[in-house]
Short mmCIF file of C-alpha atoms in Angstrom, two decimals:
data_model
loop_
_atom_site.label_atom_id
_atom_site.label_comp_id
_atom_site.label_asym_id
_atom_site.label_seq_id
_atom_site.Cartn_x
_atom_site.Cartn_y
_atom_site.Cartn_z
CA MET A 175 13.31 18.84 62.51
CA PRO A 176 10.61 17.19 61.37
CA ALA A 177 7.78 16.23 63.96
CA THR A 178 4.11 14.73 64.11
CA ILE A 179 1.81 17.22 64.06
CA LEU A 180 -2.30 16.52 64.92
CA ILE A 181 -4.20 19.03 63.89
CA ILE A 182 -7.49 18.77 65.38
CA ASP A 183 -10.25 21.49 63.97
CA ASP A 184 -13.87 20.82 62.23
CA ASP A 185 -13.11 23.40 59.57
CA GLU A 186 -11.57 20.96 56.55
CA LEU A 187 -10.52 24.23 54.69
CA PHE A 188 -8.62 25.55 57.53
CA SER A 189 -7.02 21.78 58.28
CA ASN A 190 -6.07 21.55 55.15
CA THR A 191 -4.02 24.54 54.33
CA VAL A 192 -2.37 24.03 58.27
CA SER A 193 -1.42 20.67 56.99
CA PHE A 194 -0.20 22.11 53.56
CA VAL A 195 2.09 24.77 55.26
CA LEU A 196 3.32 21.91 57.94
CA GLU A 197 4.27 19.04 55.60
CA GLN A 198 6.09 22.35 53.65
CA SER A 199 8.39 21.57 56.46
CA GLU A 200 8.69 17.97 56.37
CA HIS A 201 6.57 17.56 58.78
CA GLU A 202 3.62 14.17 59.21
CA VAL A 203 0.56 15.73 59.60
CA LEU A 204 -2.46 13.77 61.20
CA THR A 205 -5.88 15.67 60.92
CA ALA A 206 -9.08 14.83 62.72
CA SER A 207 -12.65 16.87 63.12
CA SER A 208 -13.45 16.58 66.32
CA GLY A 209 -12.29 16.04 69.99
CA VAL A 210 -12.93 12.63 70.38
CA GLU A 211 -11.26 11.79 66.69
CA GLY A 212 -8.06 13.73 68.17
CA LEU A 213 -8.31 11.86 71.07
CA GLU A 214 -8.71 9.07 69.69
CA LEU A 215 -5.55 9.45 67.04
CA ALA A 216 -3.69 10.99 69.56
CA ARG A 217 -4.04 7.72 71.95
CA GLU A 218 -3.19 5.50 68.46
CA ARG A 219 -0.49 7.55 67.09
CA ARG A 220 1.24 9.68 69.86
CA PRO A 221 2.30 13.07 67.95
CA ASP A 222 4.99 15.21 68.60
CA LEU A 223 2.07 18.09 68.78
CA VAL A 224 -1.45 18.87 69.16
CA LEU A 225 -3.44 22.03 67.04
CA CYS A 226 -6.08 22.14 68.66
CA ASP A 227 -9.46 24.64 67.55
CA VAL A 228 -11.44 26.25 70.34
CA HIS A 229 -14.80 25.82 68.91
CA MET A 230 -15.75 23.05 67.44
CA ARG A 231 -19.39 21.56 66.06
CA ASN A 232 -18.96 18.66 68.05
CA GLY A 233 -17.14 19.66 71.35
CA HIS A 234 -14.95 21.75 72.62
CA GLY A 235 -10.91 22.12 72.13
CA TYR A 236 -11.12 22.91 76.41
CA ALA A 237 -12.33 19.38 77.14
CA THR A 238 -10.24 18.31 74.32
CA ALA A 239 -7.15 19.89 75.63
CA GLN A 240 -8.01 18.59 79.23
CA ALA A 241 -9.05 15.11 78.65
CA LEU A 242 -4.89 14.84 76.49
CA ARG A 243 -3.66 16.02 79.51
CA GLU A 244 -5.25 14.00 81.96
CA ARG A 245 -4.20 10.77 79.31
CA PRO A 246 -0.78 9.20 80.37
CA GLU A 247 0.18 8.58 77.06
CA THR A 248 -0.25 12.59 75.58
CA LYS A 249 0.21 14.38 79.05
CA GLY A 250 3.73 15.68 77.83
CA VAL A 251 2.31 16.44 74.07
CA PRO A 252 2.28 20.47 73.82
CA ILE A 253 -0.81 21.93 72.91
CA VAL A 254 -1.65 24.79 70.95
CA MET A 255 -4.85 26.46 71.25
CA MET A 256 -6.05 27.84 68.16
CA THR A 257 -9.25 30.11 68.42
CA GLY A 258 -11.35 33.04 65.93
CA ASN A 259 -12.56 34.45 68.87
CA ALA A 260 -9.16 35.71 70.87
CA SER A 261 -9.69 36.87 74.30
CA PRO A 262 -7.70 37.48 77.63
CA PHE A 263 -10.52 34.98 79.04
CA GLY A 264 -10.18 32.17 76.18
CA GLU A 265 -6.18 32.62 76.54
CA SER A 266 -6.71 31.59 80.47
CA ARG A 267 -9.42 29.01 80.08
CA SER A 268 -6.71 27.52 77.90
CA ARG A 269 -4.14 27.22 79.97
CA ILE A 270 -6.49 26.18 82.40
CA SER A 271 -7.30 23.11 80.56
CA GLY A 272 -3.63 22.53 79.36
CA ALA A 273 -2.72 24.01 76.60
CA ASP A 274 0.88 25.78 76.08
CA TYR A 275 0.52 28.27 73.40
CA TYR A 276 -2.26 30.46 71.99
CA LEU A 277 -2.85 31.52 68.71
CA ALA A 278 -5.72 33.97 67.28
CA LYS A 279 -7.04 33.29 63.72
CA PRO A 280 -6.30 33.99 61.27
CA PHE A 281 -2.40 34.29 61.77
CA ALA A 282 0.12 34.04 59.38
CA VAL A 283 2.44 31.36 58.33
CA ASP A 284 5.40 33.20 60.43
CA GLU A 285 3.76 33.11 63.19
CA LEU A 286 2.23 29.30 63.00
CA MET A 287 5.69 28.16 62.10
CA ASP A 288 7.20 30.04 65.78
CA VAL A 289 4.78 28.58 67.89
CA VAL A 290 5.57 25.51 65.81
CA ARG A 291 9.32 25.62 66.69
CA GLN A 292 8.86 27.05 69.94
CA ALA A 293 6.69 24.32 71.02
CA LEU A 294 8.91 21.08 70.21
CA THR A 295 12.16 22.82 71.08
CA ALA A 296 10.40 22.96 74.60
CA LYS A 297 9.47 19.42 74.23
CA GLN A 298 12.99 18.57 73.30
CA SER A 299 14.65 20.20 76.12
CA GLU A 300 11.96 18.54 78.46
CA ALA A 301 13.21 14.82 77.03
CA GLN A 302 16.54 15.85 77.00
CA ARG A 303 16.56 16.91 80.94
CA SER A 304 14.60 14.01 81.95
CA HIS A 305 16.95 11.60 80.33
CA HIS A 306 20.11 12.84 81.94
CA VAL A 307 21.88 10.22 84.32
CA ILE A 308 22.69 11.98 87.70
CA PHE A 309 26.14 10.22 89.39
CA PRO A 310 26.41 10.82 92.81
CA SER A 311 29.48 13.32 93.62
CA GLY A 312 32.96 11.94 94.68
CA PRO A 313 34.94 8.64 94.04
CA SER A 314 33.07 5.61 93.93
CA ARG A 315 33.93 2.46 95.58
CA VAL A 316 33.87 -1.18 93.49
CA SER A 317 34.99 -4.32 95.78
#
């Protein structure tokens, strides 16, 4: 299921590598090198998934995740936090900030694709649940 995925990371080589992998699975990839740029791009393009680095030169990924959750247009977008300094504290802080998933760098391509699939499947399931029409039980009478 091709999707639009936004990568927010100030490491250009890393972003390019992850972009290449995701594009091989026919996803459209957007990249931003800062949280501010990522928030603007997310507002404009409304991605299906956001991959966000925790530590960036121009801001923290935690603040970016929290801002994504606070904006109506990105509130329901799954967020994967990525970090080179994984820890239980970092994972907990990521969840508090609004992230749905946590990936420790470096990660294998299979790990990345598993998380992407999980996040997109969960989003699709949520969308289907919210679009179900519930009819009252029993016969209805039309006059």
